[in-house]
Backbone as ProteinMPNN parsed JSONL, in Angstrom:
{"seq_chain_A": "XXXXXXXXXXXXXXXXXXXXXXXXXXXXXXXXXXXXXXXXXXXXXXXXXXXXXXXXXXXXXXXXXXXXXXXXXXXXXXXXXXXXXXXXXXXXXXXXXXXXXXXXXXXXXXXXXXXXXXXXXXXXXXXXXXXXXXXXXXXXXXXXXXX", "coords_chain_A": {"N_chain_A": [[22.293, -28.105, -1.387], [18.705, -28.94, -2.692], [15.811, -27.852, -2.715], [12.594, -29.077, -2.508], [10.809, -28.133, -5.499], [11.846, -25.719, -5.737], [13.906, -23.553, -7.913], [16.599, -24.436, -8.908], [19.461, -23.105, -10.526], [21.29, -24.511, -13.314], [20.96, -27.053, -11.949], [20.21, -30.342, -12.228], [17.509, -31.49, -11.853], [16.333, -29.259, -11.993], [13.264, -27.056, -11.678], [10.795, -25.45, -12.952], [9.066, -22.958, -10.933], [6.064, -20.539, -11.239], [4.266, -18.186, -11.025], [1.097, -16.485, -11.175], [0.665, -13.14, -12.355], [-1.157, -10.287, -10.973], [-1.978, -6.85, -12.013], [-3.268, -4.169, -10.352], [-5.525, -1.315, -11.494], [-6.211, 1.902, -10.563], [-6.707, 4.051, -11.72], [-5.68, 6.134, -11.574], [-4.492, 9.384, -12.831], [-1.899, 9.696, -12.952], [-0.973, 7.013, -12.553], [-0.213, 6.157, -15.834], [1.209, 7.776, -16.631], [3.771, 7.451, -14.882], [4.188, 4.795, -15.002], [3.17, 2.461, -13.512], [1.264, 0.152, -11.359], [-1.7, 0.632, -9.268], [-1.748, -1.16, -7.052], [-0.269, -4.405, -6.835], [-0.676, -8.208, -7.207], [1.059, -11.036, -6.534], [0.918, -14.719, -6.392], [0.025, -14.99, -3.001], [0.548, -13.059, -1.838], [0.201, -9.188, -2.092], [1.172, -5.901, -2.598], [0.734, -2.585, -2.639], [1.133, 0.42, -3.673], [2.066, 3.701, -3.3], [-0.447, 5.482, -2.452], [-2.771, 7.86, -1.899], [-5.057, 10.231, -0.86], [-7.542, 10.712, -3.022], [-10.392, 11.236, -4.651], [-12.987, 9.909, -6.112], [-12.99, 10.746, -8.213], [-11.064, 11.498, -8.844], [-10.314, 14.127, -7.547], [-8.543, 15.91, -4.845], [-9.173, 14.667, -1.289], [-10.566, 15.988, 1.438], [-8.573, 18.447, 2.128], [-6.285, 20.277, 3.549], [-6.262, 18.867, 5.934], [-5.298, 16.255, 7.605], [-6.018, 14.227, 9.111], [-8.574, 13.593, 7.528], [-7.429, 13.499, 5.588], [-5.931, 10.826, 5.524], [-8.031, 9.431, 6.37], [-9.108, 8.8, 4.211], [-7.342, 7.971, 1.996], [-6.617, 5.273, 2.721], [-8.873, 3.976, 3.129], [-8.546, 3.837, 0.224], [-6.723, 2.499, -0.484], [-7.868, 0.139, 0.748], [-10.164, -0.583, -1.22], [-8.187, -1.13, -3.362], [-7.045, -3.285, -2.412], [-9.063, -5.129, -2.48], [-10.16, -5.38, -4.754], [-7.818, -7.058, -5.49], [-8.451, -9.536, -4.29], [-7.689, -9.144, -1.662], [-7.706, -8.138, 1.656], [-7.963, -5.367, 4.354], [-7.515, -6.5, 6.723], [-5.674, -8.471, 6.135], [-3.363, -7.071, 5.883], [0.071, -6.5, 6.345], [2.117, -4.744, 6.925], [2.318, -1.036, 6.479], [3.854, 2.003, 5.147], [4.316, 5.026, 6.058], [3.921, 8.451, 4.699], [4.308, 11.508, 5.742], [4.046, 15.112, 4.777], [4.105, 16.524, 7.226], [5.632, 16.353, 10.134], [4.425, 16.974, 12.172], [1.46, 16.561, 12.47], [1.567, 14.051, 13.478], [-0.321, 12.81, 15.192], [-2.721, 13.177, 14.371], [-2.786, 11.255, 12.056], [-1.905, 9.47, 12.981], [-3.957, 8.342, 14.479], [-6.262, 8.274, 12.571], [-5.014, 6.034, 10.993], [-4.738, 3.981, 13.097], [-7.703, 3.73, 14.23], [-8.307, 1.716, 12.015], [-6.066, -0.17, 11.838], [-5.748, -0.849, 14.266], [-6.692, -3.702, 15.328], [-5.169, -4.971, 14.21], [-3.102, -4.74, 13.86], [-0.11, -4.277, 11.774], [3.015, -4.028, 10.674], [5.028, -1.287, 10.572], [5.804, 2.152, 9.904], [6.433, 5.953, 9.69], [7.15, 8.666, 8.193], [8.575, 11.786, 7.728], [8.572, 13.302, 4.872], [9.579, 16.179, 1.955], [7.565, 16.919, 0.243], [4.644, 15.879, -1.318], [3.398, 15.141, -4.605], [1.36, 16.489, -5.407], [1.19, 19.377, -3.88], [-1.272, 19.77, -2.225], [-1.201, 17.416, -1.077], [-1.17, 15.422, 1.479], [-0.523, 13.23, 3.084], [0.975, 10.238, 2.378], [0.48, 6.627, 1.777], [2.003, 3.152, 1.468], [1.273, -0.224, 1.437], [1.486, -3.502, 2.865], [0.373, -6.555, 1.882], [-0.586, -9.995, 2.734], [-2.138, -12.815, 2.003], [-4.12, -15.069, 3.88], [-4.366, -18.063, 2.997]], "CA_chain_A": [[21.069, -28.806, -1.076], [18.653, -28.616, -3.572], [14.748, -28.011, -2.349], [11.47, -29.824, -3.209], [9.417, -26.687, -6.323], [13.258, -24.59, -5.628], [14.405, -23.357, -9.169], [17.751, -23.978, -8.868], [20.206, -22.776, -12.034], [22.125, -25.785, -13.365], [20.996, -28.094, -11.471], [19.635, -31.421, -13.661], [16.39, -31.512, -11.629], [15.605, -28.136, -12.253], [11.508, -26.948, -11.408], [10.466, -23.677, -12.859], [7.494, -22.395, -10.596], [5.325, -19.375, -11.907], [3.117, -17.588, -9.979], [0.438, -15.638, -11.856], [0.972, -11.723, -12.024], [-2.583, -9.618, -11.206], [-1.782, -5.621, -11.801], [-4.401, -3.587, -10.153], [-5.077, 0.013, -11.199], [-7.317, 2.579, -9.556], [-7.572, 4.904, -12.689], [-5.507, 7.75, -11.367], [-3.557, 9.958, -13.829], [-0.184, 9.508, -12.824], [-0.494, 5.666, -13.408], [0.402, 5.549, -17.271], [2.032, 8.246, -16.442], [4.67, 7.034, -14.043], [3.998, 3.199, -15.749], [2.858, 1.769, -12.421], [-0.354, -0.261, -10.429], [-1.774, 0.58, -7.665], [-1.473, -2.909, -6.609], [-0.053, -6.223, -7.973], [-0.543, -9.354, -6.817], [1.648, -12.088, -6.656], [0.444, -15.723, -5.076], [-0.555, -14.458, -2.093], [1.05, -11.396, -1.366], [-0.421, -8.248, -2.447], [1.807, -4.85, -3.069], [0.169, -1.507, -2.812], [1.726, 1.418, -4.246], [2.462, 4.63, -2.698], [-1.644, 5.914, -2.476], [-3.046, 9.252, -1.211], [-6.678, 10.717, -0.841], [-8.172, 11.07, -4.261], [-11.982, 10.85, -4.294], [-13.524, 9.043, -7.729], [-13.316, 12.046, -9.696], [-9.674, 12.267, -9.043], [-10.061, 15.361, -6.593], [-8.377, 15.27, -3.225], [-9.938, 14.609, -0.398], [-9.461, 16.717, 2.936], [-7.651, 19.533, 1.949], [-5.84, 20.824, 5.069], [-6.839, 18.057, 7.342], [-3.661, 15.42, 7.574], [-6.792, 13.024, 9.639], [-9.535, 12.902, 6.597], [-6.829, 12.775, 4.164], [-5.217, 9.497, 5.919], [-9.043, 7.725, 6.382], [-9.795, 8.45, 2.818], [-5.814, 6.988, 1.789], [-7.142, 3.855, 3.668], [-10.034, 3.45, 2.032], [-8.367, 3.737, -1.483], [-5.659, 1.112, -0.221], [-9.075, -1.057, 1.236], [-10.131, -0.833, -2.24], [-7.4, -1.642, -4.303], [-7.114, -4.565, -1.846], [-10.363, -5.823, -2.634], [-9.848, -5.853, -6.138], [-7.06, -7.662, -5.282], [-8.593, -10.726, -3.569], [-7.409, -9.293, -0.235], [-8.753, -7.206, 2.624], [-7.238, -4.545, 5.119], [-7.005, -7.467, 7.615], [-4.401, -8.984, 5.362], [-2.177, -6.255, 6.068], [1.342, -7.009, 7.584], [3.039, -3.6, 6.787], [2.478, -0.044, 6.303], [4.791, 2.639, 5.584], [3.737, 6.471, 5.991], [4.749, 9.393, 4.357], [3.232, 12.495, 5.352], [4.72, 16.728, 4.651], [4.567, 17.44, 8.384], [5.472, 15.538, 10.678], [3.751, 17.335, 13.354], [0.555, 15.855, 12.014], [1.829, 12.32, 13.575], [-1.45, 12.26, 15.857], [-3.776, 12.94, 13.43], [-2.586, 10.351, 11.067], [-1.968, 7.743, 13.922], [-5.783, 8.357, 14.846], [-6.869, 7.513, 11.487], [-4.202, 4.35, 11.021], [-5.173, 3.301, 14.4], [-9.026, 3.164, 13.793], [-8.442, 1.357, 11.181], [-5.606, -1.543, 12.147], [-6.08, -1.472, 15.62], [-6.744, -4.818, 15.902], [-4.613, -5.702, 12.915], [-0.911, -4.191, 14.205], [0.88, -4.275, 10.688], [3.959, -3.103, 11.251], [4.755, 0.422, 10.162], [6.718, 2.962, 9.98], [5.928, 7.255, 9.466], [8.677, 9.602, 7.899], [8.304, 13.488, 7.185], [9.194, 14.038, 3.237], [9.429, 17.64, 1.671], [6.351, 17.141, -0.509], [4.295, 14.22, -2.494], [3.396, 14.857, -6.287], [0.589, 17.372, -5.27], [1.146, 20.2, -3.21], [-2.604, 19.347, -1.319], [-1.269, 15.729, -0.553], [-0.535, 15.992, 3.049], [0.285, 11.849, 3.497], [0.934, 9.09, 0.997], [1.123, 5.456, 2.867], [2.265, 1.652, 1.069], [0.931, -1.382, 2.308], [1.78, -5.008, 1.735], [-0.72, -7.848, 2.349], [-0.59, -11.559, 2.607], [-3.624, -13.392, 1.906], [-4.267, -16.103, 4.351], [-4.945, -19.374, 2.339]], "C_chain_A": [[19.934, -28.24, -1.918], [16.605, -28.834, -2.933], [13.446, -28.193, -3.274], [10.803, -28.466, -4.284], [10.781, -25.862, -6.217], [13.616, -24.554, -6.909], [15.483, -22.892, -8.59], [18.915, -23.903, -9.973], [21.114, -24.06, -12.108], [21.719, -27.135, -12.437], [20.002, -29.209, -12.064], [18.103, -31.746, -12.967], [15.576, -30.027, -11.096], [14.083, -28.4, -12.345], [11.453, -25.306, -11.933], [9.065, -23.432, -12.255], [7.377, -20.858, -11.121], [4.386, -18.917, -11.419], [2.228, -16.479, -11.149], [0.25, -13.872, -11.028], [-0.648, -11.118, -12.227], [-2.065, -8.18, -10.948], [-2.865, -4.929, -11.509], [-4.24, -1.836, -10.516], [-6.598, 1.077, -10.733], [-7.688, 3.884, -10.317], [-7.129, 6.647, -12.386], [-4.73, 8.449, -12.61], [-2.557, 9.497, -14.195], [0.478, 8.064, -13.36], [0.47, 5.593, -14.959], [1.298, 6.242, -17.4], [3.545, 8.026, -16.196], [4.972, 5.613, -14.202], [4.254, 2.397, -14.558], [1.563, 1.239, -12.242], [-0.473, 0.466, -9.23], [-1.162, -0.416, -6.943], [-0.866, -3.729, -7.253], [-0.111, -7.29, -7.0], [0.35, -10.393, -7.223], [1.537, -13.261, -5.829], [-0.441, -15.218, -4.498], [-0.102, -13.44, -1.076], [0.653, -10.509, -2.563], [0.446, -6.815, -2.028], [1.029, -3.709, -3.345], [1.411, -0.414, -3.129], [1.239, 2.45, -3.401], [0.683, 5.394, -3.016], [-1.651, 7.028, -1.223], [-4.543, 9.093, -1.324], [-6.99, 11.529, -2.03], [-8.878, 10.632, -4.068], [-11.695, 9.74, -5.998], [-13.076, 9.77, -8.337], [-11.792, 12.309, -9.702], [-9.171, 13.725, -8.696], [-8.939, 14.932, -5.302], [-8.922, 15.881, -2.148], [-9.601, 15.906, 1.107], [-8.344, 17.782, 2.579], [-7.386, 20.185, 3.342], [-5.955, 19.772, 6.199], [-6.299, 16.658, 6.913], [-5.322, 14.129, 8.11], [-8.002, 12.444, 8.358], [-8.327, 12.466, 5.229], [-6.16, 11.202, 4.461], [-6.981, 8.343, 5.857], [-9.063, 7.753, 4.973], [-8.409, 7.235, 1.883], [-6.16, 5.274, 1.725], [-8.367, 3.217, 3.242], [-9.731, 3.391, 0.913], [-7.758, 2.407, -1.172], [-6.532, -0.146, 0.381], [-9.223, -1.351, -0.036], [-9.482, -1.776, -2.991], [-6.993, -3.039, -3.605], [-7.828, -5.879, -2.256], [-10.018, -6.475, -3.851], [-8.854, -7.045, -6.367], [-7.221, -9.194, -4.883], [-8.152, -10.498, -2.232], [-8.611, -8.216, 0.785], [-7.94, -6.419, 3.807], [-6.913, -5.467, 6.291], [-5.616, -8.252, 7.111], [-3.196, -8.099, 5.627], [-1.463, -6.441, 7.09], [2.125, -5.841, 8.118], [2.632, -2.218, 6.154], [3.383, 1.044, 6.051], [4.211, 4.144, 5.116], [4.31, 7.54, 5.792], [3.909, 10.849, 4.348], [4.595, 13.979, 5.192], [4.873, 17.091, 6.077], [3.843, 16.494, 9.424], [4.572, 15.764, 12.143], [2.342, 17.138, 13.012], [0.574, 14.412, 12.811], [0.143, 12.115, 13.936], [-2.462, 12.287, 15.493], [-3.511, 11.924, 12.022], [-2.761, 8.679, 12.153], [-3.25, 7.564, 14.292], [-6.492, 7.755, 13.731], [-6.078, 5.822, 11.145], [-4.751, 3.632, 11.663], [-6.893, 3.158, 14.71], [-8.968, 2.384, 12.865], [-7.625, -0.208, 11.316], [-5.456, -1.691, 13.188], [-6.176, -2.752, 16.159], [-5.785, -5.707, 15.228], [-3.201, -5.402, 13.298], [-0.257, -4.554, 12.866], [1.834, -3.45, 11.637], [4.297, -2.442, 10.492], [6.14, 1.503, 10.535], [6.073, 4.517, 9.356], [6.825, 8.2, 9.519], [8.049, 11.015, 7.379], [8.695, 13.344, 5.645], [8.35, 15.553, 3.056], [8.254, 17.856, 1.265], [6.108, 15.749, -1.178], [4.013, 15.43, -3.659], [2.353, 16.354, -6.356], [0.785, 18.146, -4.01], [0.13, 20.075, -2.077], [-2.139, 18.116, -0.892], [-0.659, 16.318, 0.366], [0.037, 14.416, 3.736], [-0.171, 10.921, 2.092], [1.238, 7.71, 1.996], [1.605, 4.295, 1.067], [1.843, 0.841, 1.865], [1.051, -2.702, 1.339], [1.237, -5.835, 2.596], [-0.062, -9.166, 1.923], [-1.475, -12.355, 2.828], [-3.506, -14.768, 3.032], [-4.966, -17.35, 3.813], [-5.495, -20.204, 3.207]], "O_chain_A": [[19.988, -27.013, -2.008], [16.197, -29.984, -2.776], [13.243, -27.687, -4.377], [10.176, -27.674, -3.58], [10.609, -24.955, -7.031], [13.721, -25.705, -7.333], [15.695, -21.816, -8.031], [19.28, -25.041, -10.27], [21.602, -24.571, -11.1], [22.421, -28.147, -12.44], [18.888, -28.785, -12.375], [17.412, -32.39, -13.756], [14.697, -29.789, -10.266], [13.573, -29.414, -12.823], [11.94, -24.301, -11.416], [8.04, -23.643, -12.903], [8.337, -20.126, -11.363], [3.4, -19.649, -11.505], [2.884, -15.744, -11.888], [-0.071, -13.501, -9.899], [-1.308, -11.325, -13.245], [-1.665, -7.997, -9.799], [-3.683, -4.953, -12.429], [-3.318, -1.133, -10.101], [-7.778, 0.732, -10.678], [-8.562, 4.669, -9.948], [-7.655, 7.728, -12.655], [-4.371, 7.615, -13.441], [-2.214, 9.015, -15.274], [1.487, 7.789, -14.01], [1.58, 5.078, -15.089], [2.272, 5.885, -18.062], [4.417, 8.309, -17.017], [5.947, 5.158, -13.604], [5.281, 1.728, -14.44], [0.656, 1.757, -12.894], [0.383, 0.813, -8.417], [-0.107, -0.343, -6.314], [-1.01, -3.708, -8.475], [0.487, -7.143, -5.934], [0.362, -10.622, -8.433], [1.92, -13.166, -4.663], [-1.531, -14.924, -4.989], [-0.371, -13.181, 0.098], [0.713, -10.875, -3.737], [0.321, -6.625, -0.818], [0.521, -3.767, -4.465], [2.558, -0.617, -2.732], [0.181, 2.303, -2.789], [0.699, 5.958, -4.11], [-1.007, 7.127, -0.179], [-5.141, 8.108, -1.757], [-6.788, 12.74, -2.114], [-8.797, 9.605, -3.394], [-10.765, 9.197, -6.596], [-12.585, 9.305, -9.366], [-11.289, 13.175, -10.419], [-8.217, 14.357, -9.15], [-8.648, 13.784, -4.968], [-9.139, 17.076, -1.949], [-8.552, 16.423, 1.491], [-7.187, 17.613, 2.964], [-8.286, 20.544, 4.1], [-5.673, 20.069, 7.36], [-6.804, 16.019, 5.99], [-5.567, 13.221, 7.315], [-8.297, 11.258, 8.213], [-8.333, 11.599, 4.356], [-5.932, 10.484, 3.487], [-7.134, 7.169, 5.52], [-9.034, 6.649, 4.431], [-8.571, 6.127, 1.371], [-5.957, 4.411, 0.871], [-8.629, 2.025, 3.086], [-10.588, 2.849, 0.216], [-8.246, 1.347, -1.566], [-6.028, -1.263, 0.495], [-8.572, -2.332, -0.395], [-9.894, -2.899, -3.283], [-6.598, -3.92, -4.369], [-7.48, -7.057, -2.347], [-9.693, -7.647, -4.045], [-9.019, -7.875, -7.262], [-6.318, -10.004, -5.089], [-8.151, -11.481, -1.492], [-9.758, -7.796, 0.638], [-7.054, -7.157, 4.238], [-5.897, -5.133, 6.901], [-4.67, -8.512, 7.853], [-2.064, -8.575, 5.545], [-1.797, -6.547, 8.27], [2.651, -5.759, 9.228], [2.623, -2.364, 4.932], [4.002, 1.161, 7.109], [3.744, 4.36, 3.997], [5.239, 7.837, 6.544], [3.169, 11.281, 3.464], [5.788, 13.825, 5.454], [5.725, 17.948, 6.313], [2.708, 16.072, 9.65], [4.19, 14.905, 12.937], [1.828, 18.078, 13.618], [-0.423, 13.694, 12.732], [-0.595, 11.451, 13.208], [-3.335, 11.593, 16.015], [-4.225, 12.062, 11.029], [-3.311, 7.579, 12.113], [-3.613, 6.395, 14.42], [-7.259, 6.809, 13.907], [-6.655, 4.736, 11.107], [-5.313, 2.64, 11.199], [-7.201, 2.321, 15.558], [-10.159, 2.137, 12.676], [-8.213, -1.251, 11.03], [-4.946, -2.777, 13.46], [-5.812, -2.985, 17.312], [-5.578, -6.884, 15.524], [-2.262, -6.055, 12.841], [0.368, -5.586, 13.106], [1.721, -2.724, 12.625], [3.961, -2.795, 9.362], [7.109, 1.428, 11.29], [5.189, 4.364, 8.513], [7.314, 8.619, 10.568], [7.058, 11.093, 6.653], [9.914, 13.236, 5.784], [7.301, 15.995, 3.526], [7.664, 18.842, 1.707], [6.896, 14.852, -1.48], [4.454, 16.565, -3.484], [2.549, 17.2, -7.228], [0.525, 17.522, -2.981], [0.573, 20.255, -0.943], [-2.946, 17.635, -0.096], [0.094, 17.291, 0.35], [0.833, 14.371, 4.675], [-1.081, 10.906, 1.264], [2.114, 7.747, 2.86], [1.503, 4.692, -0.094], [1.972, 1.063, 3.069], [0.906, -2.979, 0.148], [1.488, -5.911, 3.799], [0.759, -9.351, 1.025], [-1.657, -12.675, 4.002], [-2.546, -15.497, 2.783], [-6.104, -17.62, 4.199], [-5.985, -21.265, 2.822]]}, "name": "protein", "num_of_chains": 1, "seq": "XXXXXXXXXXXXXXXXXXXXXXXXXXXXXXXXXXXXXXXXXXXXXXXXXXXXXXXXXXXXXXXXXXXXXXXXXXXXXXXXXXXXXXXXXXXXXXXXXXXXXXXXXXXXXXXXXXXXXXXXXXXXXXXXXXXXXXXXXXXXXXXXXXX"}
């Protein structure tokens, strides 16, 4: 069965749709580095990349303190949203990665001011370490713009 805009291979009423690609980047190091976006857009879903608490200057934020380093996180990932055409309300999904997991309640305090009203759904795993020794959580989030 062969659906209305569906690119289907071989088939004689083939449709190629194309969605325009928007890469967002936020100017950190590691980018060209690691040959990633912060963000990309596609349509109307929006893809955040694995973001931490780096100020402007490319410091990090909150050293020792798992709760400022998660609002500031959240504000980079608001950001790179923006840029994006979206907005932290757009968010469906989170996924949280902090060094210790005994932190949960100071991370869920900052999450939870923040999508409280929004419930993405989520998930929050211990890993050994992120990229910087001072990073104490790294989240992802994936948006869907409401047309």
């Amino acid at each position: 069965m062969c659906h209305p805009g569906v690119a289907t291979e071989g088939h004689p009423y083939k449709q190629e749709i194309t969605m325009q690609r928007t890469n967002i980047s936020s100017g950190t190091k590691w980018e060209p580095i690691v040959g990633y976006s912060r963000a990309v857009r596609i349509g109307n879903q929006v893809r955040v990349s694995g973001t931490t608490a780096t100020g402007e200057g490319g410091e990090i934020v909150g050293i020792g303190d798992a709760y400022l380093q998660t609002v500031q996180t959240l504000r980079n990932i608001g950001t790179a949203l923006e840029a994006a055409g979206a907005s932290l309300k757009d968010v469906v999904r989170t996924r949280m990665y902090v060094t210790n997991i005994d932190d949960w309640e100071k991370v869920a305090k900052a999450h939870g001011e923040t999508f409280r009203d929004i419930k993405p759904a989520t998930s929050m795993v211990e890993v050994s370490r992120l990229i910087d020794p001072d990073m104490l959580i790294e989240i992802e989030a994936d948006a869907v713009i409401d047309d």
